[in-house]
XYZ file of C-alpha atoms in Angstrom:
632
model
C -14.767 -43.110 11.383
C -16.336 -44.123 8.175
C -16.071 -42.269 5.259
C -18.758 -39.544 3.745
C -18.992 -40.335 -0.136
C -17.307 -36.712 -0.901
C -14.441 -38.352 0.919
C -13.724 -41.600 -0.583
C -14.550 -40.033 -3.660
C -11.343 -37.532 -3.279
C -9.446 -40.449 -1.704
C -10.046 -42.802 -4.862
C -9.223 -40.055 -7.178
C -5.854 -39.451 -5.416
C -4.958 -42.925 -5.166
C -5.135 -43.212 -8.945
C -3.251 -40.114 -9.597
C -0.175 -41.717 -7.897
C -0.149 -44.351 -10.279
C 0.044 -41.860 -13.620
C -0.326 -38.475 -12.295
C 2.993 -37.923 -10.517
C 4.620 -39.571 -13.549
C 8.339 -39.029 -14.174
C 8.737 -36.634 -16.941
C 11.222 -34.144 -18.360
C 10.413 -30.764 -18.759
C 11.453 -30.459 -22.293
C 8.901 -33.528 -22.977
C 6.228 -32.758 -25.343
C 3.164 -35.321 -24.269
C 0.658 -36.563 -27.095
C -2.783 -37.001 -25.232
C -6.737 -37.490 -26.554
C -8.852 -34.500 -25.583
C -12.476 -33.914 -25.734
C -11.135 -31.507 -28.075
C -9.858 -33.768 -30.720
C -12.842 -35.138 -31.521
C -15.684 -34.773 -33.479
C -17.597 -31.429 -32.732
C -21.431 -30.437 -32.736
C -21.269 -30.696 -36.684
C -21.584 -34.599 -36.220
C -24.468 -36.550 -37.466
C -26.462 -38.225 -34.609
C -25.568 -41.395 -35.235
C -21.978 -40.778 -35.090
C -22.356 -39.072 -31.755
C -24.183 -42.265 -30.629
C -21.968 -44.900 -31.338
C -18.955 -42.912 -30.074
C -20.838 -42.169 -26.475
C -20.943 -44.047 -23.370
C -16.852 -45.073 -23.805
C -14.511 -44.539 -20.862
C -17.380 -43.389 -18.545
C -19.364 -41.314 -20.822
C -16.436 -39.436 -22.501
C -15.668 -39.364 -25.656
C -12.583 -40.938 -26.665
C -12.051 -41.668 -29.620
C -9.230 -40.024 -31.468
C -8.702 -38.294 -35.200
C -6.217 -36.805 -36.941
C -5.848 -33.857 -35.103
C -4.981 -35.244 -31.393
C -3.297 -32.015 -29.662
C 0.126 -32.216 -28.873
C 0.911 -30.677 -25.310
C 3.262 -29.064 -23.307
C 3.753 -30.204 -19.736
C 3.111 -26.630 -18.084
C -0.280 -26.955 -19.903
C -1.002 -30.486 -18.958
C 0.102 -29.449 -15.192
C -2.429 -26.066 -15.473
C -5.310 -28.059 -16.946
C -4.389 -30.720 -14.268
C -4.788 -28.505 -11.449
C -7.691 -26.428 -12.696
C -9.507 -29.562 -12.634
C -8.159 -30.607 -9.525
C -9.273 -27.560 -7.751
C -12.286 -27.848 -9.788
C -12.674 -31.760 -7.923
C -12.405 -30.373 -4.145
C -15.146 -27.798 -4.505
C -18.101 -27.684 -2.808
C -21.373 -28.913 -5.291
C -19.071 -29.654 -7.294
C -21.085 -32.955 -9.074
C -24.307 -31.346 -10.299
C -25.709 -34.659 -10.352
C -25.278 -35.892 -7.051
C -26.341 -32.911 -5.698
C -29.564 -33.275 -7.663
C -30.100 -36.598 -7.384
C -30.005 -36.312 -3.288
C -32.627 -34.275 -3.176
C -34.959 -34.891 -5.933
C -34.033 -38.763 -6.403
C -37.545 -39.548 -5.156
C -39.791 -37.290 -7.354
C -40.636 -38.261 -10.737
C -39.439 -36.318 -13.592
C -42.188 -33.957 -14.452
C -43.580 -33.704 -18.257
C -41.801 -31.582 -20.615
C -44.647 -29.472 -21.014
C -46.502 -28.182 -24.714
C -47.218 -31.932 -25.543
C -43.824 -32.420 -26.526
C -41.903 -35.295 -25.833
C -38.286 -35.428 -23.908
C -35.652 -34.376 -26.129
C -32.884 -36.957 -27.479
C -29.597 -37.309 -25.448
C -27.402 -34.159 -26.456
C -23.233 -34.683 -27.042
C -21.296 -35.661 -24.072
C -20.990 -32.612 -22.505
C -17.096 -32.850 -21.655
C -17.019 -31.843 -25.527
C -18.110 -28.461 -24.552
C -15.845 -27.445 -21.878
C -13.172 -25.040 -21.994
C -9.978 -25.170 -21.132
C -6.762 -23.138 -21.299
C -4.703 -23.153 -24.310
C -0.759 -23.580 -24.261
C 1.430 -23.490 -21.726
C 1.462 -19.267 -22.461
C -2.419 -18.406 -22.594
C -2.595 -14.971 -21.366
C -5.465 -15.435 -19.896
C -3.673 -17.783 -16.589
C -2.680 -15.554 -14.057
C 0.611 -17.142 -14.460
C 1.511 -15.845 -17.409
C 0.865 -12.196 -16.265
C 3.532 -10.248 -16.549
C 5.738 -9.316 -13.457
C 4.875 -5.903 -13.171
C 1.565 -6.802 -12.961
C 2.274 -9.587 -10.354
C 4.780 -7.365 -8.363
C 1.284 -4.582 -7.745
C -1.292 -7.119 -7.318
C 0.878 -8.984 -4.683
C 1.981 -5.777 -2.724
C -2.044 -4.465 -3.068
C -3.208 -7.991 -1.587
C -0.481 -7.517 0.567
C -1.442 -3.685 2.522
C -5.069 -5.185 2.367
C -3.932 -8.489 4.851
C -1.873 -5.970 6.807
C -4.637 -3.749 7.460
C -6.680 -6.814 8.567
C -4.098 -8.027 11.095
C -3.282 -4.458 11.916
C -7.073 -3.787 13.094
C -6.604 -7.011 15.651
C -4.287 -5.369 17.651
C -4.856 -1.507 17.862
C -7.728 -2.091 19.892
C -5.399 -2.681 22.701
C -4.022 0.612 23.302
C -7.427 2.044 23.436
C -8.339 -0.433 26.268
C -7.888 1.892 29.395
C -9.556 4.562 27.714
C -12.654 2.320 26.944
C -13.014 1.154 30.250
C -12.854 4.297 31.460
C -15.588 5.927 29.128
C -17.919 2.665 29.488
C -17.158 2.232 33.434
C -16.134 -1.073 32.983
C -13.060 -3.461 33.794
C -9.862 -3.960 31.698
C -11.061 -7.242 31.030
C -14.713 -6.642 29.846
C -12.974 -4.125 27.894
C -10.228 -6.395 26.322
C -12.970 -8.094 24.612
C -13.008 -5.643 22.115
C -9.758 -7.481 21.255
C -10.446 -10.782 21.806
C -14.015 -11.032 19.822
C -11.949 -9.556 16.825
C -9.686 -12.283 16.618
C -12.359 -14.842 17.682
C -13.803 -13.458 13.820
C -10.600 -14.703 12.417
C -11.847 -18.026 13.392
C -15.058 -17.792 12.159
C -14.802 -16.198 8.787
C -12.991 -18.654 6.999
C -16.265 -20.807 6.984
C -17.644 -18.527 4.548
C -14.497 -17.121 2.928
C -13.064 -20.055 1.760
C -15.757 -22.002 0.042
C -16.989 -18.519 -1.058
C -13.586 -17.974 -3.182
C -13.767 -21.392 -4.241
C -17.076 -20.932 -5.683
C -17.236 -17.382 -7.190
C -13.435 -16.891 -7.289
C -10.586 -14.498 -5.226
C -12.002 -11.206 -6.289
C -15.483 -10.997 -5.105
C -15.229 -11.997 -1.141
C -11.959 -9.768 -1.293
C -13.666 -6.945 -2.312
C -17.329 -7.547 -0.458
C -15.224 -8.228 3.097
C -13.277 -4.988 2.804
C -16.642 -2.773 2.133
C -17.623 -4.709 5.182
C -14.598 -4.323 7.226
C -14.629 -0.924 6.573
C -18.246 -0.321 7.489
C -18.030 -2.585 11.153
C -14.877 0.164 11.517
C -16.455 3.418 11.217
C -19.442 1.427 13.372
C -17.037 1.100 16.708
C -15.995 4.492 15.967
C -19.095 6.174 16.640
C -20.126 3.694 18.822
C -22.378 5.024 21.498
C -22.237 1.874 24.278
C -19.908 -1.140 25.015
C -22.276 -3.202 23.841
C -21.986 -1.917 19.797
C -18.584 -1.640 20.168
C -17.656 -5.979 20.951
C -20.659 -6.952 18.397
C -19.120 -4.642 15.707
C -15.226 -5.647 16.477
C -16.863 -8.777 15.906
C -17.604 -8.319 12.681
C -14.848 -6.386 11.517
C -12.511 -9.106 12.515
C -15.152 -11.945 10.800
C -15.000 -10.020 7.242
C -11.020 -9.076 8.184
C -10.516 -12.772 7.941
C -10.664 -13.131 4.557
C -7.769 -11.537 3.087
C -5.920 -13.869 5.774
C -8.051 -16.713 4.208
C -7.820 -15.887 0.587
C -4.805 -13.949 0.082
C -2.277 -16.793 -0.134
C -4.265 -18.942 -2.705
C -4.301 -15.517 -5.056
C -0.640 -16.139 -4.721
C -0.780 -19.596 -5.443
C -2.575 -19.000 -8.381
C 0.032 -16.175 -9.636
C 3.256 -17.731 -8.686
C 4.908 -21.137 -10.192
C 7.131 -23.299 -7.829
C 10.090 -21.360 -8.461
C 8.347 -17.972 -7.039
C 5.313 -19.386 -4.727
C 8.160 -19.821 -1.453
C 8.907 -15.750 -1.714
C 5.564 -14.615 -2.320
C 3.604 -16.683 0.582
C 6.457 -15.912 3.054
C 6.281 -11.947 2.336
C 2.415 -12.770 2.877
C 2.813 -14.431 6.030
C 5.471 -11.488 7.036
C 2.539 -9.042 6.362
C 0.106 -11.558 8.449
C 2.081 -11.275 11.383
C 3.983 -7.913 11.439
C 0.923 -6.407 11.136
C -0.733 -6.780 15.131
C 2.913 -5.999 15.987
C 3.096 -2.598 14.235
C -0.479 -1.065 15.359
C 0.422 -1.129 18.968
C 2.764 2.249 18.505
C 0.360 3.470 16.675
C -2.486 2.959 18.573
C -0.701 4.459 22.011
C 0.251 7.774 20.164
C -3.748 8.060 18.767
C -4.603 7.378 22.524
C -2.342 9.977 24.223
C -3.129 12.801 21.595
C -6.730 14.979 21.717
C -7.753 12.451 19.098
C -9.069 9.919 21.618
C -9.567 5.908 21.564
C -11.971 6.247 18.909
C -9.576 7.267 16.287
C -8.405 3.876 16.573
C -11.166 2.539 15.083
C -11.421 5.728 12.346
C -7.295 5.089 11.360
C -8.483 1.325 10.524
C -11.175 2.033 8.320
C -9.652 4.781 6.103
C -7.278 2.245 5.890
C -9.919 -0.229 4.961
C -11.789 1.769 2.301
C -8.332 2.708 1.149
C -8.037 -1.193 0.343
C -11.360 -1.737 -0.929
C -10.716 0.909 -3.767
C -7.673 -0.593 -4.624
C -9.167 -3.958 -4.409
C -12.180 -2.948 -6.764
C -10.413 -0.861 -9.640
C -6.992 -3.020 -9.386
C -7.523 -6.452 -8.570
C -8.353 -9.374 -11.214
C -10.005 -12.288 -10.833
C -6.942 -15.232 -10.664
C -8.502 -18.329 -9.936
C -8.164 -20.721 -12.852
C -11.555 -22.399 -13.040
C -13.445 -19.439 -12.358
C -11.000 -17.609 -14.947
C -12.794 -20.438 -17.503
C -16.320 -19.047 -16.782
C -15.614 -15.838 -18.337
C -13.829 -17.814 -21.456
C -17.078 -19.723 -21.776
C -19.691 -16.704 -21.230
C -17.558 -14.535 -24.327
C -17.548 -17.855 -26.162
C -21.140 -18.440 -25.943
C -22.091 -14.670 -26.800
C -19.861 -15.076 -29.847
C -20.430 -18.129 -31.306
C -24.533 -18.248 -30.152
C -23.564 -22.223 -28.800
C -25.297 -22.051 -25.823
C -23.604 -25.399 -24.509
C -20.003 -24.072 -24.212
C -19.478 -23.602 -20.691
C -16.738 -24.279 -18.009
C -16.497 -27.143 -15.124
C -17.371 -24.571 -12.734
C -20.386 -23.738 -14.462
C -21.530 -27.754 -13.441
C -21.658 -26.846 -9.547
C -24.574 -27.107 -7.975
C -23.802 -26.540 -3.477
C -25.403 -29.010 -1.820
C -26.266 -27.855 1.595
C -25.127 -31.447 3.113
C -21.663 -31.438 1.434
C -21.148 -27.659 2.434
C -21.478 -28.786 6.182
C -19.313 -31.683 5.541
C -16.828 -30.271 3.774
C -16.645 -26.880 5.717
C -17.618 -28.152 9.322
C -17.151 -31.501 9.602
C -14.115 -32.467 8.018
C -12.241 -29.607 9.599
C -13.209 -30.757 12.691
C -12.808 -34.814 12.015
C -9.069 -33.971 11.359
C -8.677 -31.510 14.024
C -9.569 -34.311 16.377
C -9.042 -37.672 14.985
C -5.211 -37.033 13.154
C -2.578 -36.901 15.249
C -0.266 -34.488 13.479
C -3.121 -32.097 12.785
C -3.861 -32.445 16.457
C -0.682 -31.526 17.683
C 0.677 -29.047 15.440
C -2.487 -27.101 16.017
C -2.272 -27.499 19.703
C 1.199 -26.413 19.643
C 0.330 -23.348 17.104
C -2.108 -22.729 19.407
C -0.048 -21.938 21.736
C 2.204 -19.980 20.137
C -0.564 -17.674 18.781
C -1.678 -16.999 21.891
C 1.160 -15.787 23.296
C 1.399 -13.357 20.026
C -1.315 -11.773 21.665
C -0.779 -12.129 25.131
C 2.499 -9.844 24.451
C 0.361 -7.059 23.879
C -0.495 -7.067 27.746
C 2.426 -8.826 28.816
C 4.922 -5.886 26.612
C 2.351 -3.350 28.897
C 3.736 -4.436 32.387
C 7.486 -4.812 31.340
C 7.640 -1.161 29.748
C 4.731 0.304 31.170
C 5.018 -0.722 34.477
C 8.820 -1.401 35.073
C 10.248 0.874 32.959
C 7.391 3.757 33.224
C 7.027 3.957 29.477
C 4.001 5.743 27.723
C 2.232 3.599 25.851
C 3.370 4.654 22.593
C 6.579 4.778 23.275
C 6.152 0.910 24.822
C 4.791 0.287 21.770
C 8.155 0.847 19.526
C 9.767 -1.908 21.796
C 7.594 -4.564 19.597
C 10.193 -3.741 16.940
C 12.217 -6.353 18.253
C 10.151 -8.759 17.801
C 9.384 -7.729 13.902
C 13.310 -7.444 13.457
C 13.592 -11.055 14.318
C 10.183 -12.055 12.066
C 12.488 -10.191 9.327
C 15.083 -12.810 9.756
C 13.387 -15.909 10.233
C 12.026 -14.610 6.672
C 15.187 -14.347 5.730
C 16.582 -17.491 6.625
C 13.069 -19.429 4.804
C 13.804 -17.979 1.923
C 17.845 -18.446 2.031
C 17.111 -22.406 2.373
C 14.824 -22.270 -0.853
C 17.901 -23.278 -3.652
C 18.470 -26.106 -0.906
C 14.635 -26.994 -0.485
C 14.438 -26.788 -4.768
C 17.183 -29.488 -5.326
C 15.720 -32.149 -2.608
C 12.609 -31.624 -4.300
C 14.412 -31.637 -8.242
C 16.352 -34.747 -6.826
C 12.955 -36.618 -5.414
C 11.307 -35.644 -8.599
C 9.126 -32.874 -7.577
C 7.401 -35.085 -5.251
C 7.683 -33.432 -1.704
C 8.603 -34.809 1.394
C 7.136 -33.047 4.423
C 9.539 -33.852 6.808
C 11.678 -31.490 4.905
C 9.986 -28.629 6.494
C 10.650 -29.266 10.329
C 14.086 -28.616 10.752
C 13.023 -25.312 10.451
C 10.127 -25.919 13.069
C 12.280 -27.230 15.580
C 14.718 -24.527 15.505
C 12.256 -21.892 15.335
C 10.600 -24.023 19.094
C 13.602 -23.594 20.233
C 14.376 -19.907 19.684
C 11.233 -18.849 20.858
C 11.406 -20.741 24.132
C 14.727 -19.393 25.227
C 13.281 -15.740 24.052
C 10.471 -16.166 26.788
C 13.069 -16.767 29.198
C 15.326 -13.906 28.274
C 12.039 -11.351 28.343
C 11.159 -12.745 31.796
C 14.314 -12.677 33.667
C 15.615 -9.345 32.240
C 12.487 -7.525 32.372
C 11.170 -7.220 35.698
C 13.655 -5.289 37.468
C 14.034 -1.647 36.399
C 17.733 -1.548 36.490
C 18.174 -3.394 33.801
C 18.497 -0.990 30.871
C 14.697 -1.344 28.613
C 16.641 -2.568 25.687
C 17.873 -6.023 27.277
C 14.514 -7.168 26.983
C 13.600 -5.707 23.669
C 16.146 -7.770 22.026
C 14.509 -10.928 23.447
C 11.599 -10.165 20.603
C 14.706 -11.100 18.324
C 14.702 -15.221 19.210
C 10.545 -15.137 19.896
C 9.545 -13.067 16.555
C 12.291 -15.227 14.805
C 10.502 -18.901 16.360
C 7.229 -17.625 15.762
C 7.524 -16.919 11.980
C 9.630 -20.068 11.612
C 7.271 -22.229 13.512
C 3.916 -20.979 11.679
C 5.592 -20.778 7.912
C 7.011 -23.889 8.157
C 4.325 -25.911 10.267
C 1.568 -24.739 7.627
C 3.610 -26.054 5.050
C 4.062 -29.144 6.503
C 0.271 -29.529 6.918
C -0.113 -28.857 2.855
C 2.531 -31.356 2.081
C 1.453 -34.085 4.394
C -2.261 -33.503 3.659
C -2.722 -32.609 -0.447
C -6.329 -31.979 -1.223
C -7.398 -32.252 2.203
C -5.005 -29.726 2.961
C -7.579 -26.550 2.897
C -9.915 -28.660 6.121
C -6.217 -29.858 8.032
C -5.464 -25.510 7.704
C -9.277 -24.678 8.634
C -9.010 -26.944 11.342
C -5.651 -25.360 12.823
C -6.702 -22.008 12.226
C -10.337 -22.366 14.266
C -8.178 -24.014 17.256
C -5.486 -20.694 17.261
C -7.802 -17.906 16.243
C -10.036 -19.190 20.040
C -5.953 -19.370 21.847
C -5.837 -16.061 20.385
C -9.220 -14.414 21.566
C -8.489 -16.381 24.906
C -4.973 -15.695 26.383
C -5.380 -11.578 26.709
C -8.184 -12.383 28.747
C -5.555 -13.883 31.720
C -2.892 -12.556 31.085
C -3.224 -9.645 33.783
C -4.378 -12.175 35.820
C -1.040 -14.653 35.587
C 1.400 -11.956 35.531
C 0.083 -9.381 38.557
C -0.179 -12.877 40.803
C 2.885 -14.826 39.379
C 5.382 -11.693 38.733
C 6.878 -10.792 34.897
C 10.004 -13.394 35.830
C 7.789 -16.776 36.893
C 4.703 -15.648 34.617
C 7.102 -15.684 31.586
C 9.091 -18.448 32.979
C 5.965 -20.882 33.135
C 5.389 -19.591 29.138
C 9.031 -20.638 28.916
C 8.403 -24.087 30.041
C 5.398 -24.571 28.017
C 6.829 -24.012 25.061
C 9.781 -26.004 25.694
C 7.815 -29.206 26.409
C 5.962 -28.214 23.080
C 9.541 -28.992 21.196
C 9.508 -32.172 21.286
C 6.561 -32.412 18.951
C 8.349 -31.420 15.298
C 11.238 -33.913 16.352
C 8.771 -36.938 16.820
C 7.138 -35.857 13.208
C 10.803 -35.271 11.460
C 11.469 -38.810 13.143
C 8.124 -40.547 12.300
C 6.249 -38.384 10.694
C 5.873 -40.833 7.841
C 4.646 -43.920 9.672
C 1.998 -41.365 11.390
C 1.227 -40.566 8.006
C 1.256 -43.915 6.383
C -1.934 -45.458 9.444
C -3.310 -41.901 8.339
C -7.357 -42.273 6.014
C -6.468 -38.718 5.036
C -2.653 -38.028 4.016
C -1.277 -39.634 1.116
C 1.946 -41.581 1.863
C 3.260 -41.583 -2.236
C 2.937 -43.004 -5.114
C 2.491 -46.774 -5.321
C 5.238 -49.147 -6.261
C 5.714 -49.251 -10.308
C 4.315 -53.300 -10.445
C 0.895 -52.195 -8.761
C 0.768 -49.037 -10.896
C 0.522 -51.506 -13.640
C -1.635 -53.825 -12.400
C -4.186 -51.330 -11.861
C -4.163 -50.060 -15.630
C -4.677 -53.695 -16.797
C -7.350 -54.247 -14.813
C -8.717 -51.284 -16.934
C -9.352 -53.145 -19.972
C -11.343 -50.303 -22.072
C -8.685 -47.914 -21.169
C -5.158 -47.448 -22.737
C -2.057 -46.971 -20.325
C -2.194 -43.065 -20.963
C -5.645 -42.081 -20.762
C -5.806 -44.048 -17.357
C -2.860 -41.602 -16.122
C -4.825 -38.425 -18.248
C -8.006 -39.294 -16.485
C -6.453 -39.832 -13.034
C -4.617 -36.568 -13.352
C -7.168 -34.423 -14.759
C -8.706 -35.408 -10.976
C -5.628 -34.807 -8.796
C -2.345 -35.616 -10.074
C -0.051 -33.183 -11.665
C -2.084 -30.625 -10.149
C -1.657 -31.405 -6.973
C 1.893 -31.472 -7.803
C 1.887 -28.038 -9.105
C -0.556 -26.606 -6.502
C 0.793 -28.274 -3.275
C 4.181 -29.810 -3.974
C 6.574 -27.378 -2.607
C 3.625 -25.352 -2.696
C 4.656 -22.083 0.055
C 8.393 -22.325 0.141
């Protein structure tokens, strides 16, 4: 499949940055580079500006007495701002304008005047951070202030995944009150979680654009509201559309969320603060259950599920709005620039995100397409999501499939069957655990390899967590459908499938960033569109499979499933990187030293270093930073 021009342009760009970007360098190095910076300013005569313009690709490079000395960290940070800055959408305010008003002529300049002569090279006037310790990077915040931000972000993705699942104790009563199936009314849960797969679309490219905070805090108002809307919900009807809806704005703390983290957290800290993230992510439809059956069985009634979940909601949306700051580094630069241009009255300060202009055409592409093109045309995405798929599913099928083991066998009231799910969070607790126990070891392969990741690294994990959670489907099977088997036989299976199911999903998403780099956002959109429909889907036959099959062969067949499904991390640890080498997407490492050099003298204009600046201004020592190692 040929290439869009987004595409190649990103591919091009990382190509290069192997060459210089990923360049072996101590940390105590102090790097002497040519900025936009060190140059002459808007003081200079015309004529200087013109003979110094149109050099290296329209940036200014010639240097002066003053060229800035610079620390790696701040090299890394501008590296990656820019980086991030490069995979946005509208991101080149020219191409965006020139595809759609390429064929109208440029219209007078009005007042009889004539067009104005060229102004500076603009790259002269953008902002960047300054040191390696500019307050202003969320990195440098102090860990206090880390600690609450993460543990706010935190309760707000909990309550998100929390609202998935507490629909499903109030299922029976719904039903009842609407005079409908279990089924029809198990949609309420499965049209939540179908929202998980939808939101991202607007999430995503939403934080990208305008930053963390704002969709944060406008999809908690909105959660909120869709809430309190099933709540008093007077037919069925209002009730799926608006469960809908909550789940589409829940989404984006599950979408957004992790890169706040990533923008907070350095290597050394990133691996604890995403796995407590993804702990919160999938403890959360594990806890409400319990919850849920106790609201259910009291006078309250089914609709205080929905009530519970908002309060909860607005609770997060206050914090959210008084609490949380904006973290993303580029948009982090707009606010430098605005105070900068109210100060200093030069209205041409400004920062690269200020340059973006969305193309409707490159949103698709970027947001619909791509997604999709790896989903279906890369073989690892392909399978990993298939296989995610699966095991997401069955995440959700438990909440039926826990019903007839401790409900039905067992005789159980429904909260009470909901406290069993504690198994299964006991053993998400230790595959936690265990990730973050085989960080020092993950730190010195990477240290040792140069802080270039490998992403095979990650499976070992993967395949032991496939393996736990297979043999936990056969332990809940077999030991659960006969009622003399003390309840707590098959509680303990949750142990070996909450511990595969956090080790699989942790581990297989970081595998996905590591083997994909900046097209890593569209390989995780793709794989979280393909599990959030397994989710919304496998409730819906689960009563189905296990009334006509039996608890023992229902969970056996989910046994066997998931055992064939093994297989697939062990081909990847074993050839992952000759998959990824015929791959037009993932990068297979830098290039060997001799072509590395041949490419920079084929630069003639260029000196050695500014061909390795320029390169990883676009996607080298940011990526690095930003993806290398990136989650654990």
């Amino acid at each position: 499949m040929a290439y869009d021009e987004v595409d190649r342009e990103v591919e091009e760009a990382e190509r290069d940055a192997a060459s210089g970007g990923l360049a072996r360098r101590r940390t105590e190095e102090i790097e002497r580079v040519v900025t936009a910076s060190s140059v002459s300013t808007v003081s200079t005569s015309s004529s200087e500006r013109t003979s110094r313009r149109n050099i290296s690709g329209g940036m200014s490079r010639v240097p002066t007495q003053r060229d800035l000395e610079r620390h790696p960290t701040e090299l890394s940070r501008i590296h990656t701002q820019r980086s991030q800055h490069s995979a946005t959408v509208g991101r080149d305010l020219r191409s965006a304008t020139k595809s759609r008003e390429a064929r109208r002529p440029l219209p007078e300049f009005g007042a009889g005047k004539p067009y104005p002569p060229p102004l500076p090279d603009q790259e002269e006037y953008v902002v960047e951070f300054e040191g390696p310790d500019d307050p202003l990077h969320a990195q440098n915040w102090s860990l206090k202030k880390k600690v609450l931000t993460a543990a706010m972000l935190g309760y707000t993705t909990m309550t998100a995944a929390f609202g998935s699942s507490i629909f499903s104790a109030a299922t029976t009563a719904v039903s009842r009150q609407f005079n409908v199936g279990n089924e029809v009314a198990l949609l309420g849960t499965s049209l939540y979680v179908l929202g998980f797969a939808t939101g991202p679309s607007l999430w995503a490219p939403l934080s990208e654009l305008r930053g963390r905070r704002l969709p944060i805090v406008i999809a908690m108002f909105g959660f909120s509201i869709f809430n309190i809307a099933v709540a008093t919900a007077k037919d069925l009807q209002t009730v799926l559309i608006c469960r809908f809806f909550a789940g589409f704005f829940g989404a984006c703390p599950l979408a957004v969320v992790a890169a706040v983290f990533s923008d907070m957290f350095d290597n050394r800290t990133r691996g604890i603060a995403i796995t407590l993230f993804s702990m919160a992510v999938f403890t959360g439809p594990l806890l409400a259950p319990f919850v849920g059956g106790f609201i259910v069985e009291s006078y309250l009634g089914w609709r205080w599920t929905a009530y519970i979940v908002a309060f909860m909601g607005f609770l997060a949306f206050t914090l959210d709005l008084l609490f949380l700051e904006e973290t993303y580094p580029p948009v982090l630069l707009v606010s430098k620039a605005a105070e900068l241009r109210r100060r200093t009255l030069n209205w041409g300060i400004h920062a690269k995100q200020e340059e973006i202009e969305v193309d409707f055409k490159e949103l698709v592409t970027k947001n619909f397409s791509r997604p999709l093109r790896l989903l279906f045309t890369e073989p690892i995405v392909t399978a990993l999501s298939v296989y995610m798929s699966f095991i997401y599913g069955l995440l959700y099928l438990s909440l039926s499939s826990y019903g007839f083991v401790f409900q039905g066998v067992h005789k159980m009231t429904p909260g009470v069957a909901g406290l069993t799910f504690f198994g299964m969070i006991a053993g998400q607790f230790l595959s936690g655990i265990s990730v973050l126990l085989q960080q020092p070891w993950y730190q010195r392969k990477l240290l040792a390899n140069n802080n270039v990741p490998v992403p095979e690294w990650r499976l070992p994990s993967v395949i032991a967590g496939g393996v736990a959670f297979a043999a936990g489907l056969f332990w809940f099977g077999w030991s659960g459908y006969r009622a003399d088997v003390h309840w707590i036989v098959p509680t303990l299976s949750g142990l070996l499938t909450g511990f595969g199911l956090m080790s699989i999903f942790l581990q297989a998403l970081n595998y996905l960033v590591d083997a994909y780099l900046l097209f890593a956002a569209s390989a995780i959109a793709g794989n979280t569109f393909l599990r959030s429909i397994a989710g919304a889907v496998f409730p819906l036959f689960a009563r189905y499979m296990y009334e006509a099959m039996g608890i023992q062969w229902a969970s056996t067949l989910l046994g066997c499933v998931a055992a064939a499904l093994v297989p697939i991390p062990v081909v990847f640890y074993l050839y992952g990187h000759r998959i990824r080498a015929k791959s037009k997407f993932a990068p297979t490492g830098p290039p060997r030293e001799e072509e590395a050099e041949e490419r920079v003298e084929k630069r003639g204009s260029r000196s050695t270093e500014e061909s390795r600046l320029t390169a990883a201004g676009l996607s080298g020592n940011g990526v690095a930073e930003k993806k290398g190692g990136s989650i654990v």
